[in-house]
Short mmCIF file of N, CA and C and ligand atoms in Angstrom, two decimals:
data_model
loop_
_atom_site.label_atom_id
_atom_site.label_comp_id
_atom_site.label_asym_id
_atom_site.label_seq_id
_atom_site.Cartn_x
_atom_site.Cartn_y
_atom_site.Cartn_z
N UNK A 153 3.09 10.62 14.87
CA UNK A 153 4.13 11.02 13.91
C UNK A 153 3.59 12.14 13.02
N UNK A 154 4.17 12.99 12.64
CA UNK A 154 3.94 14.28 12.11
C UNK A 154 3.88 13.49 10.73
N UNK A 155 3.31 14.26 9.96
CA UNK A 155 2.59 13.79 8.68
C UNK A 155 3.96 13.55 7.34
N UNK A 156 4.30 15.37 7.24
CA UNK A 156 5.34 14.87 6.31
C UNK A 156 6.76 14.16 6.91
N UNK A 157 6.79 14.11 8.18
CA UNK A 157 7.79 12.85 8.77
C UNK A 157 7.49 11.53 8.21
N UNK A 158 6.34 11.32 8.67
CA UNK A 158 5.52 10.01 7.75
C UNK A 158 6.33 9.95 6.45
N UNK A 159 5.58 10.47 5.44
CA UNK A 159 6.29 10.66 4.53
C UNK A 159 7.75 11.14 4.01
N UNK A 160 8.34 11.57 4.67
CA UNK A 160 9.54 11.52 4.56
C UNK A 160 10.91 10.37 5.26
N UNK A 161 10.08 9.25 6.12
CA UNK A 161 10.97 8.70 6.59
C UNK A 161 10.47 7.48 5.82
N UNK A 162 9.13 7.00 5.56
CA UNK A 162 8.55 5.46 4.98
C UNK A 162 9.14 5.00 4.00
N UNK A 163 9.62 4.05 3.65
CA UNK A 163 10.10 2.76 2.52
C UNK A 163 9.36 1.49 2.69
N UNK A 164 10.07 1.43 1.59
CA UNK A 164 9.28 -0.36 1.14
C UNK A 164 10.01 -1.17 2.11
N UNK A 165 9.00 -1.93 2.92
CA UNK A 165 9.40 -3.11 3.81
C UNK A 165 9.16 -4.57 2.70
N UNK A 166 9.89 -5.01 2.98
CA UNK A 166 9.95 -6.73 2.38
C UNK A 166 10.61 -7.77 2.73
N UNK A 167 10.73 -7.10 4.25
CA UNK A 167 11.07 -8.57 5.20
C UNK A 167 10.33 -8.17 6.53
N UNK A 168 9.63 -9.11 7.43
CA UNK A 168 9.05 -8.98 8.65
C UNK A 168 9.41 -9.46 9.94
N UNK A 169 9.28 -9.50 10.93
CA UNK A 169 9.70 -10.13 12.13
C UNK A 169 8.68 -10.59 12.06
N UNK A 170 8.75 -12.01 12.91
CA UNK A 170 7.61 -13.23 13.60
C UNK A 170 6.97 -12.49 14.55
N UNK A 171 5.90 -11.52 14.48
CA UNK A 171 5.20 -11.11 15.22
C UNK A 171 4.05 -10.29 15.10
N UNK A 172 3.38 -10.74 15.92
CA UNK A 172 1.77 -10.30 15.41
C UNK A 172 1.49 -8.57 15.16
N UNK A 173 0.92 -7.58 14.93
CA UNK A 173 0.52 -6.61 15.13
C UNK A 173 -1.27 -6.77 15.60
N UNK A 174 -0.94 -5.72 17.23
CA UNK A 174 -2.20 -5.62 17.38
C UNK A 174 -3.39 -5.45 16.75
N UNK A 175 -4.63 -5.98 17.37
CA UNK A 175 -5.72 -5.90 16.02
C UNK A 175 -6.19 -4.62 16.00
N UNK A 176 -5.78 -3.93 17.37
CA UNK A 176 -6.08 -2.25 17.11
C UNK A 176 -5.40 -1.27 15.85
N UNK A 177 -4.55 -1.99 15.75
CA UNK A 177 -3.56 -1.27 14.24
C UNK A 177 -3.85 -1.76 13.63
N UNK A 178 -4.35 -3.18 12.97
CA UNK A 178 -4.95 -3.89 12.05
C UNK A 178 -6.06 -3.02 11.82
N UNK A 179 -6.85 -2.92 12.79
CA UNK A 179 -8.34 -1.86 12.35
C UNK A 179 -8.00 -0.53 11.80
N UNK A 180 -7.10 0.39 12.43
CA UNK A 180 -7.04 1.42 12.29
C UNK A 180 -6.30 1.86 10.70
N UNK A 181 -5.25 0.73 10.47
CA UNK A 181 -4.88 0.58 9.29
C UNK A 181 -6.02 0.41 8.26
N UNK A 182 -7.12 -0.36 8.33
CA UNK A 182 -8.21 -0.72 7.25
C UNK A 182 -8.90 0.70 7.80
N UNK A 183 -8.96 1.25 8.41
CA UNK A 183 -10.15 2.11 8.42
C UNK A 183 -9.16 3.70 7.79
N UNK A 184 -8.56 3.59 8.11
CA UNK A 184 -7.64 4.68 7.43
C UNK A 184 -7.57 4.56 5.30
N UNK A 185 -7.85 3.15 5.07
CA UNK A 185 -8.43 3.17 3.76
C UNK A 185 -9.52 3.60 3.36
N UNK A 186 -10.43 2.94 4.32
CA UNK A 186 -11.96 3.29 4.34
C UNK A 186 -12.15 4.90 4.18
N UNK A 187 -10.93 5.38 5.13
CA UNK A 187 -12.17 6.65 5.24
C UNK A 187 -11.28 8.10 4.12
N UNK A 188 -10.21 7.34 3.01
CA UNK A 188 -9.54 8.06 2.32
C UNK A 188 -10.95 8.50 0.90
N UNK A 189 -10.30 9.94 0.45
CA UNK A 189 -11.49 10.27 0.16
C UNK A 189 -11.52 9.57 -1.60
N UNK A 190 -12.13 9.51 -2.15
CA UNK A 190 -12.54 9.30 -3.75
C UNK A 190 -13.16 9.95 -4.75
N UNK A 191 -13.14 9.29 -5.84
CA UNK A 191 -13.83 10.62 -7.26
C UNK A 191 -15.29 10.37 -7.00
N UNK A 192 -16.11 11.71 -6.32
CA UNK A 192 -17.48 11.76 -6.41
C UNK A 192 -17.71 10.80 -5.29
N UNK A 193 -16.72 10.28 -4.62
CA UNK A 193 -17.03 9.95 -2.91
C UNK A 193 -17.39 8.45 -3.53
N UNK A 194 -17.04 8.05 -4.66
CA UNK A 194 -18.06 6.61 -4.63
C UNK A 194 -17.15 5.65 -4.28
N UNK A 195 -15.97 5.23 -3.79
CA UNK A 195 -15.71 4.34 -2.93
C UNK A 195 -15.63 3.06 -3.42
N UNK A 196 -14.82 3.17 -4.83
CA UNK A 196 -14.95 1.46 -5.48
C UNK A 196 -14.42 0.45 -5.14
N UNK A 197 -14.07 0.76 -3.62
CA UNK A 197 -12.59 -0.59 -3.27
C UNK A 197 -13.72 -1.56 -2.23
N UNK A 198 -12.90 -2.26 -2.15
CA UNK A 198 -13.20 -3.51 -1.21
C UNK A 198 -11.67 -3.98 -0.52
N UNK A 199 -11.19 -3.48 0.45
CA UNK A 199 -10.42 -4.07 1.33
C UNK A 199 -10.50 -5.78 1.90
N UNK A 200 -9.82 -6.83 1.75
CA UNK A 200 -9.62 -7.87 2.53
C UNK A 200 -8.44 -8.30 3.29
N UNK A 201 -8.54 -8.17 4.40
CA UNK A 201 -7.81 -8.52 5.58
C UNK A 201 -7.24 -10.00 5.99
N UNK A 202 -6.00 -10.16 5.30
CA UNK A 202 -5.80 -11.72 5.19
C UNK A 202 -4.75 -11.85 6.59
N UNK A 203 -5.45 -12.61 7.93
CA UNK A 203 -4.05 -12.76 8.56
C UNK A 203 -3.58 -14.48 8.90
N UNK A 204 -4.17 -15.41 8.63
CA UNK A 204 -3.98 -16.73 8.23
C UNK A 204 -3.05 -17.22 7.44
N UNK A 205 -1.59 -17.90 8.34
CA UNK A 205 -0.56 -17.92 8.00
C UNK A 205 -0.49 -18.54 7.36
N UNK A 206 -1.08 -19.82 6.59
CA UNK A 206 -1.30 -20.51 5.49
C UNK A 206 -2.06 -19.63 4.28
N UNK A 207 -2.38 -19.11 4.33
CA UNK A 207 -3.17 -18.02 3.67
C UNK A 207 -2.52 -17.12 2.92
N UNK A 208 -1.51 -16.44 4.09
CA UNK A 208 -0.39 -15.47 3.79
C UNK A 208 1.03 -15.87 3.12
N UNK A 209 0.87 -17.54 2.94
CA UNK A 209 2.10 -18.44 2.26
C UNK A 209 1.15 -18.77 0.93
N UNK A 210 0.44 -19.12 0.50
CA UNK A 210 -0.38 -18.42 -0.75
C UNK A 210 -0.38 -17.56 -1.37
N UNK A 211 -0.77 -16.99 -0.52
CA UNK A 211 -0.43 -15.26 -1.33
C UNK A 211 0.70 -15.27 -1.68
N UNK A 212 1.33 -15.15 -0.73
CA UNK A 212 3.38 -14.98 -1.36
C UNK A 212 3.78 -15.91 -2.55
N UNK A 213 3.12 -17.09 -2.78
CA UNK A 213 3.40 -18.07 -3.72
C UNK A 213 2.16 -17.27 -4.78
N UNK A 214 1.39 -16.81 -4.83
CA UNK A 214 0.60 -16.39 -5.89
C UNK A 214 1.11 -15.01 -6.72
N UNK A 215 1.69 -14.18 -5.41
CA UNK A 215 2.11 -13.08 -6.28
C UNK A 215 3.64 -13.14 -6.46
N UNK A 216 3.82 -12.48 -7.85
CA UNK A 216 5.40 -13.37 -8.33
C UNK A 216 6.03 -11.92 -7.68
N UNK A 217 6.20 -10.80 -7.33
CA UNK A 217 6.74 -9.91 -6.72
C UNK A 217 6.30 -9.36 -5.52
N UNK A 218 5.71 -10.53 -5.38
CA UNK A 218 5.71 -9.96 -3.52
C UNK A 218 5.95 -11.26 -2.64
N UNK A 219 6.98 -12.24 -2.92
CA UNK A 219 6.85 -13.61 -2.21
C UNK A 219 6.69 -13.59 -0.39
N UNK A 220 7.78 -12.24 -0.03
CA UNK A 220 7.57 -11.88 1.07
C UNK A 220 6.21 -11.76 1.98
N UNK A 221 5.29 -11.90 1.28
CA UNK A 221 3.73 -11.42 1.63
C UNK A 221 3.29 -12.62 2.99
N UNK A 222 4.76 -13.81 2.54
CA UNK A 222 4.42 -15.20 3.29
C UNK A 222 4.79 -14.65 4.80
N UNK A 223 5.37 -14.01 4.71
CA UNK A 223 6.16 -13.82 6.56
C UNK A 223 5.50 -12.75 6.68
N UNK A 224 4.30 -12.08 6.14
CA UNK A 224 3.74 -10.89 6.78
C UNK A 224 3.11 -11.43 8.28
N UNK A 225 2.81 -9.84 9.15
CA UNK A 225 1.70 -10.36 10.31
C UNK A 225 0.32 -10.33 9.50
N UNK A 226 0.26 -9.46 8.43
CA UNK A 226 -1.44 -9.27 7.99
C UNK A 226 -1.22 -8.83 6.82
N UNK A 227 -2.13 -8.66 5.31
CA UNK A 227 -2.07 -8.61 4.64
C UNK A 227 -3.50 -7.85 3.84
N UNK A 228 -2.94 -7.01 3.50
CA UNK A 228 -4.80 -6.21 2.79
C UNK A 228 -4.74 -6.25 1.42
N UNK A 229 -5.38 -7.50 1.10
CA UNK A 229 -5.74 -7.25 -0.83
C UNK A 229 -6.63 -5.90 -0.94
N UNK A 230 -6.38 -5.69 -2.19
CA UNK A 230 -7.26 -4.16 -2.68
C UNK A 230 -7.89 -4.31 -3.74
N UNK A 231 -9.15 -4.02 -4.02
CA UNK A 231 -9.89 -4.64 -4.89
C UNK A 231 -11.27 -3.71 -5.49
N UNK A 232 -11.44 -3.64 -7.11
CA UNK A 232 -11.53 -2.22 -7.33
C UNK A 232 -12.55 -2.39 -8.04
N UNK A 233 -13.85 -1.76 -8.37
CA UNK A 233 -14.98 -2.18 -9.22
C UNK A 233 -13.83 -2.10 -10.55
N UNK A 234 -13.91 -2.79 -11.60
CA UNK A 234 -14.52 -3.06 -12.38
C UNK A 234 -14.93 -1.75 -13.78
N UNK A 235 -15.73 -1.27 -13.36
CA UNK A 235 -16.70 -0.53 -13.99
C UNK A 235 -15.95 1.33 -13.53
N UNK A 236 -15.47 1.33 -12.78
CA UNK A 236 -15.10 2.34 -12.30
C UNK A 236 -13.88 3.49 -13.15
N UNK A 237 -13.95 4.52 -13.42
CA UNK A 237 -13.01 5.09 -14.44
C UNK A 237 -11.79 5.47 -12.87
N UNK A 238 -12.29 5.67 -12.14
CA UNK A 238 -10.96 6.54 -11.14
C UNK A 238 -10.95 5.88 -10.74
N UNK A 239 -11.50 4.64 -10.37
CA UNK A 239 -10.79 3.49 -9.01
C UNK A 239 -9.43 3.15 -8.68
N UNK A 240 -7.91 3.18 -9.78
CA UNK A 240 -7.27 3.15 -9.52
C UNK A 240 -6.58 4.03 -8.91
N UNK A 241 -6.70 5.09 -9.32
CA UNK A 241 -6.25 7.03 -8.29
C UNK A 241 -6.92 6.24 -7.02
N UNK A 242 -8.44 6.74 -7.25
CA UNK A 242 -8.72 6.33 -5.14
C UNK A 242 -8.14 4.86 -4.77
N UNK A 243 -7.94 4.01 -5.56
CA UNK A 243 -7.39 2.97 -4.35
C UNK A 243 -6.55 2.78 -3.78
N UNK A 244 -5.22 3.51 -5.02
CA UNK A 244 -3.79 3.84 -4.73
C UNK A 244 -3.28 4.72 -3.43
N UNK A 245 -4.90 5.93 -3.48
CA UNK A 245 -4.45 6.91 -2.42
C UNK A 245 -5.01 5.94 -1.37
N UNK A 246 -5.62 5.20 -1.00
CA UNK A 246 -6.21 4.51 0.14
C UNK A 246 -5.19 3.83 0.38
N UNK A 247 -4.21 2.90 -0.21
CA UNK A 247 -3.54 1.96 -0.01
C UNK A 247 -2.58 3.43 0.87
N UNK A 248 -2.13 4.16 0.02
CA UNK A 248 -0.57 5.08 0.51
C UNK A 248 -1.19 5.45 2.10
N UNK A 249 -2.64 5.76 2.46
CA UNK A 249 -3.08 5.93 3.24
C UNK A 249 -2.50 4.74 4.30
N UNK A 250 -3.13 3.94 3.88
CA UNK A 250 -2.85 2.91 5.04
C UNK A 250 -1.53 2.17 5.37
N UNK A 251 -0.28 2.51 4.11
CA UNK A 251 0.81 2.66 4.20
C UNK A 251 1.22 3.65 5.62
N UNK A 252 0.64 4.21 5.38
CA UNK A 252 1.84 5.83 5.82
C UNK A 252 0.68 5.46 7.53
N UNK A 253 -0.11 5.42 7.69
CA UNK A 253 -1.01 4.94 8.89
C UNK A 253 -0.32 3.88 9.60
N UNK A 254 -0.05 2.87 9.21
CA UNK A 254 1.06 1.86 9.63
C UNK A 254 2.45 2.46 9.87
N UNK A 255 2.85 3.06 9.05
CA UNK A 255 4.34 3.48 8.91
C UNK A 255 4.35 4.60 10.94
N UNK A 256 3.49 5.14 11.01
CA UNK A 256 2.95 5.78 12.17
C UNK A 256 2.98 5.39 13.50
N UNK A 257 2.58 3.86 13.57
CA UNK A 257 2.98 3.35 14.56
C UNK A 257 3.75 2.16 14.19
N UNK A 258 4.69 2.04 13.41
CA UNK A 258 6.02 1.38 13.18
C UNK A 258 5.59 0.18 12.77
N UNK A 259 4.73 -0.06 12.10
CA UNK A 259 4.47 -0.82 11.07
C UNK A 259 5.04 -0.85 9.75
N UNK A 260 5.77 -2.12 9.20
CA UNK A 260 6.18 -1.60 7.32
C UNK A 260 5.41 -2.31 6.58
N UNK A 261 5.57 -1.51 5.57
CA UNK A 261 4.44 -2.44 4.42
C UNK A 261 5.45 -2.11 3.06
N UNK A 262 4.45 -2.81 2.11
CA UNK A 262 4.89 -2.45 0.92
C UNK A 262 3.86 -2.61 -0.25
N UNK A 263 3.55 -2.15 -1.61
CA UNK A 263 2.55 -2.53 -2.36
C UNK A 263 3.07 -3.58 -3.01
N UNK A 264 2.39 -4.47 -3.50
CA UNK A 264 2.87 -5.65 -4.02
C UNK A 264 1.56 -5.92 -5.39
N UNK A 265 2.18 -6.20 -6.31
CA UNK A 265 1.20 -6.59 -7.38
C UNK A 265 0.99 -5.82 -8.79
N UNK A 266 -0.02 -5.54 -8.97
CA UNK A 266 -0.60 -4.61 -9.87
C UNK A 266 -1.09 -5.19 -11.22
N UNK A 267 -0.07 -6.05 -12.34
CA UNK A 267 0.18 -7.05 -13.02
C UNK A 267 0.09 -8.52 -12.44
N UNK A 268 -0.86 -9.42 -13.22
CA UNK A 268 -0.56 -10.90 -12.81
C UNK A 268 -1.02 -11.37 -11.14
N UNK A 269 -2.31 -10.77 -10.80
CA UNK A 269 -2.83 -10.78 -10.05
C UNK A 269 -4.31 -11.83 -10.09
N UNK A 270 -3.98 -12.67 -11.35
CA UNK A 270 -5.30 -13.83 -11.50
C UNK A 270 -5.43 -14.91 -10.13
N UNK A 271 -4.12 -15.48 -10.10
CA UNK A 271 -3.97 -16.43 -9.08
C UNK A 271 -4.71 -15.73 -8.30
N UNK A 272 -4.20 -14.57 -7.39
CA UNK A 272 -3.88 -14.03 -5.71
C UNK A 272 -6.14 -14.08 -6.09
N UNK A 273 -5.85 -13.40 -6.96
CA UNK A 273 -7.53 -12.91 -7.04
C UNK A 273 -8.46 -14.11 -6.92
N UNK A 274 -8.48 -14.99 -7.36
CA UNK A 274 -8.85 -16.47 -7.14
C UNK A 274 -9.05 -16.60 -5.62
N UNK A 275 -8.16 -17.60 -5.01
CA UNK A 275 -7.43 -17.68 -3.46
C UNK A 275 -8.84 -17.02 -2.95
N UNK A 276 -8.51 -15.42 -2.93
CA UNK A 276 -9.35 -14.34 -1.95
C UNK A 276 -10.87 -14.54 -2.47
N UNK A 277 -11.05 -15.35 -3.61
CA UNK A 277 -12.17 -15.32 -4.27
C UNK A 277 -13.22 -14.15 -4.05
N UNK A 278 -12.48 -13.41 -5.19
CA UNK A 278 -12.62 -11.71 -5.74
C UNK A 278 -13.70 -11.49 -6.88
N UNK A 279 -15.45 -11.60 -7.08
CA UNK A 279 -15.98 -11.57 -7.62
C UNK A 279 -15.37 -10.93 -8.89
N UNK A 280 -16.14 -11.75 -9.99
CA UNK A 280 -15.76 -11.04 -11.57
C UNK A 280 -16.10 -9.61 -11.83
N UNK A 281 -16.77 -8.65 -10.88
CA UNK A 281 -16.90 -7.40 -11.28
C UNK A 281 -15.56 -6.27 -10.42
N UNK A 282 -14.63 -7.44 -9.80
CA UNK A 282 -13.62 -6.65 -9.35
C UNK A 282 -12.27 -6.69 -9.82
N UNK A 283 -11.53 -5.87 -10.05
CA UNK A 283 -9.82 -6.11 -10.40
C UNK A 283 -8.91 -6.43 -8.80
N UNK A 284 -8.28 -7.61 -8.57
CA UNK A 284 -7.43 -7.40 -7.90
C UNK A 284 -6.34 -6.22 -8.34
N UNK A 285 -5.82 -4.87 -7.14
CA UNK A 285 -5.04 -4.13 -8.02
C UNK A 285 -3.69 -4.25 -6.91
N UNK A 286 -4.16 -4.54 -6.09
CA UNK A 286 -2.74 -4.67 -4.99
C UNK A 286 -3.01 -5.72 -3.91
N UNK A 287 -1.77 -6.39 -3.25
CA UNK A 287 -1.64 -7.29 -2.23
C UNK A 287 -0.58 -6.30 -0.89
N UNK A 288 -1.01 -5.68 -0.05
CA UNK A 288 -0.11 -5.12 0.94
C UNK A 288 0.15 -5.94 2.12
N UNK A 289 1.30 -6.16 2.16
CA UNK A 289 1.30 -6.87 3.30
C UNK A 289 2.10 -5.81 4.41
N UNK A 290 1.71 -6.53 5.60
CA UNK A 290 2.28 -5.30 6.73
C UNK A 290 3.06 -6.00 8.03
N UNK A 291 3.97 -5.49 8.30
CA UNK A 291 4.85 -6.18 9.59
C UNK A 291 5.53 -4.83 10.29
N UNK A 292 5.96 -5.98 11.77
CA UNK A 292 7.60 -5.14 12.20
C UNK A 292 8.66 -5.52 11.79
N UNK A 293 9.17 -3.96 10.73
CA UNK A 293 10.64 -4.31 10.12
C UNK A 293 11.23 -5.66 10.59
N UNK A 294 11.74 -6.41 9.39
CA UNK A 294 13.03 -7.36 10.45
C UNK A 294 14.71 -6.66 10.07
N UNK A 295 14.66 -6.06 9.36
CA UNK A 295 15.69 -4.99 9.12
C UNK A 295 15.52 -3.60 9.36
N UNK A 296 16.41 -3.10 10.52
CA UNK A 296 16.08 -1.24 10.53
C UNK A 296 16.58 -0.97 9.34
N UNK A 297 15.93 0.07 8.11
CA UNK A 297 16.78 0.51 7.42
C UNK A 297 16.89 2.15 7.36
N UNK A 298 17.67 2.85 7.26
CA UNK A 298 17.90 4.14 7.12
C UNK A 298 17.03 5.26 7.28
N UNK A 299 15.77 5.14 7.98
CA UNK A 299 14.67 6.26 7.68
C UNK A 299 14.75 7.19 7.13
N UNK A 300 14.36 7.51 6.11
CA UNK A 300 14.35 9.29 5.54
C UNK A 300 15.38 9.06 4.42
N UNK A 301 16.57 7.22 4.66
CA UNK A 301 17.38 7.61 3.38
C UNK A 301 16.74 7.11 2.52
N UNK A 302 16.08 8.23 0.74
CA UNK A 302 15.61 7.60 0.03
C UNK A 302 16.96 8.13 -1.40
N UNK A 303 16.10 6.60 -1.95
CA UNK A 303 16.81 7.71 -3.42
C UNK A 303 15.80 7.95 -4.61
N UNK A 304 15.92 9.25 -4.47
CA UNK A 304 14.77 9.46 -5.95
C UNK A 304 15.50 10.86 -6.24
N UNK A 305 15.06 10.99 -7.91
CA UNK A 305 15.21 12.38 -7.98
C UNK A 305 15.26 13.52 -7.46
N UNK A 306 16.28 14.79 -7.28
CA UNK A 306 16.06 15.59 -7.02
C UNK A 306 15.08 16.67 -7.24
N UNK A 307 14.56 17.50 -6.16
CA UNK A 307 13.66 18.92 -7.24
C UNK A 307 13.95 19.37 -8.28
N UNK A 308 15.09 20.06 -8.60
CA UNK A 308 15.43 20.24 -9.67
C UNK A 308 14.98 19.38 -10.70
N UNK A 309 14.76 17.94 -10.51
CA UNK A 309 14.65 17.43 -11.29
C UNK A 309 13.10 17.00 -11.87
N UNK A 310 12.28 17.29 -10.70
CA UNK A 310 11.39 16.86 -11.07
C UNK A 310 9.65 18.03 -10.71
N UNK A 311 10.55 19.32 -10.37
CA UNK A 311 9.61 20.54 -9.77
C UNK A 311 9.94 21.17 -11.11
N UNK A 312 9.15 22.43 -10.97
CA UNK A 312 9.27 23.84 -11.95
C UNK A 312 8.85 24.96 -11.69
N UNK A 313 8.82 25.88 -11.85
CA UNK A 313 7.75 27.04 -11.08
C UNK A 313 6.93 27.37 -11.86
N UNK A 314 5.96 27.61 -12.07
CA UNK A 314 4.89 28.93 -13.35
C UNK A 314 4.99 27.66 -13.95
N UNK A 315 6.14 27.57 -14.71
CA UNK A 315 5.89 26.98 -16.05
C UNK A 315 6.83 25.91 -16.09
N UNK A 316 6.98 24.90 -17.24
CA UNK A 316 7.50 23.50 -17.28
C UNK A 316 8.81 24.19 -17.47
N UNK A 317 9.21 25.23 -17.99
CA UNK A 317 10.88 25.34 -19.00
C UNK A 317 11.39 26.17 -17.26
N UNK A 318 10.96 26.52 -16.58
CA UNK A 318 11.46 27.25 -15.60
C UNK A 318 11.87 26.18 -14.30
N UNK A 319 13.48 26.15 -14.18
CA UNK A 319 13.44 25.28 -12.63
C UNK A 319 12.49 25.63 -11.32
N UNK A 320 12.49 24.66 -10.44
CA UNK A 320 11.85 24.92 -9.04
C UNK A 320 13.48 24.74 -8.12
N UNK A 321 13.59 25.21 -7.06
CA UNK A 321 13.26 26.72 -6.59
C UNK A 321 14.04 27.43 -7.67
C1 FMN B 567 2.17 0.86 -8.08
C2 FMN B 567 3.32 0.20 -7.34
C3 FMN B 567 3.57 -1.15 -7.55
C4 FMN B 567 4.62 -1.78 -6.86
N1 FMN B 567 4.79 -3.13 -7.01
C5 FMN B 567 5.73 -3.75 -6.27
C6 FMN B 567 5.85 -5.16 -6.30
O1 FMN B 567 5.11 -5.86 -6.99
N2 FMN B 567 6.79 -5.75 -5.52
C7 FMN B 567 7.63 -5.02 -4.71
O2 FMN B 567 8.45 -5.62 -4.01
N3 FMN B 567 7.54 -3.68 -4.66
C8 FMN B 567 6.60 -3.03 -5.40
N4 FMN B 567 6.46 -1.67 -5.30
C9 FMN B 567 7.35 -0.89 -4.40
C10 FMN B 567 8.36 -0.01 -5.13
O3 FMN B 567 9.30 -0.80 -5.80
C11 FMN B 567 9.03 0.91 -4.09
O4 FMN B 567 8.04 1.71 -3.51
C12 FMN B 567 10.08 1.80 -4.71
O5 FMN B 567 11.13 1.03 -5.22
C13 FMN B 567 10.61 2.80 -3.72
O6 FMN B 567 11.11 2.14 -2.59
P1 FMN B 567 11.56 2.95 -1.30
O7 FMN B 567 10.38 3.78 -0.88
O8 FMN B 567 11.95 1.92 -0.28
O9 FMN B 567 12.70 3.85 -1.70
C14 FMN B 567 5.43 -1.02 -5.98
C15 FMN B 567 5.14 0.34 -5.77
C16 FMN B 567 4.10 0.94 -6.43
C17 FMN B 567 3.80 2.39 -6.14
#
């Protein structure tokens, strides 16, 4: 899939079909985090790969906006030093990474979390020098929905050219 296709067709999934995704997309999905770049390359995340369906009904009961996380095929907590001033920029871009990597070979996901992540962080038992900052869970759609239809602001609304007082285009 062409890149800004990627991005121009992906949405938030939050329902899944009963079915596994290969562990070759499982890998390629985590390694597509792995290998997203960071501030000064230092790499504060820790990826965990939850696909244990009791596991994945936990999670969904732990995080209060992502209950769906229970009917995922797999699930990647994201998990961030601590100590780190940019960890949230690089983890965010790692996660969109492995969003849009999935989204590629027709995988959906969605980010789930951010706030109120004590429980989920527990469960995964997430050493005290880390922030749980996201729960992604990943499936095949159980709803096709609209590819490419999003709704967000227009350019106009949210571009400029040169300068802030000047529209884009
Ligand atoms: C930082 C962040 C946190 C989010 N947290 C949640 C969440 O806890 N639960 C959820 O269902 N969606 C969550 N979302 C998904 C957004 O609601 C979704 O991307 C947005 O509404 C756009 O959806 P669309 O791409 O399908 O148009 C989060 C997205 C981001 C970027």
């Amino acid at each position: 899939m062409d890149v800004f296709d990627a991005v121009r067709t992906v949405l938030a999934v939050r329902a899944f079909q009963d079915r596994k995704v290969p562990e070759e997309v499982v890998r390629k999905v985590v390694e597509a985090g792995r290998l997203t770049a960071s501030s000064m390359n230092l790499q504060p995340w820790q990826f965990i790969v939850v696909e244990d369906r009791e596991q994945l009904k936990a999670l969904g009961a732990a995080v209060r906006t992502g209950p769906y996380i229970a009917q995922a095929a797999f699930a990647v907590a994201v998990a961030v030093e601590k100590k780190s001033t940019y960890a949230v920029s690089d983890a965010s871009r790692a996660i969109q990474s492995m969003i849009l990597t999935a989204w590629s070979e027709g995988v959906g996901s969605n980010w789930t979390g951010f706030l109120n992540l004590e429980g989920a962080s527990k469960l995964l038992e997430i050493p005290e020098e880390y922030d749980l900052l996201a729960v992604v869970p990943f499936g095949y759609p159980a709803v096709v929905k609209d590819k490419g239809k999003k709704n967000r602001k227009s350019l106009a609304q949210v571009a400029h050219r040169g300068r802030f007082t000047r529209p884009y285009p």
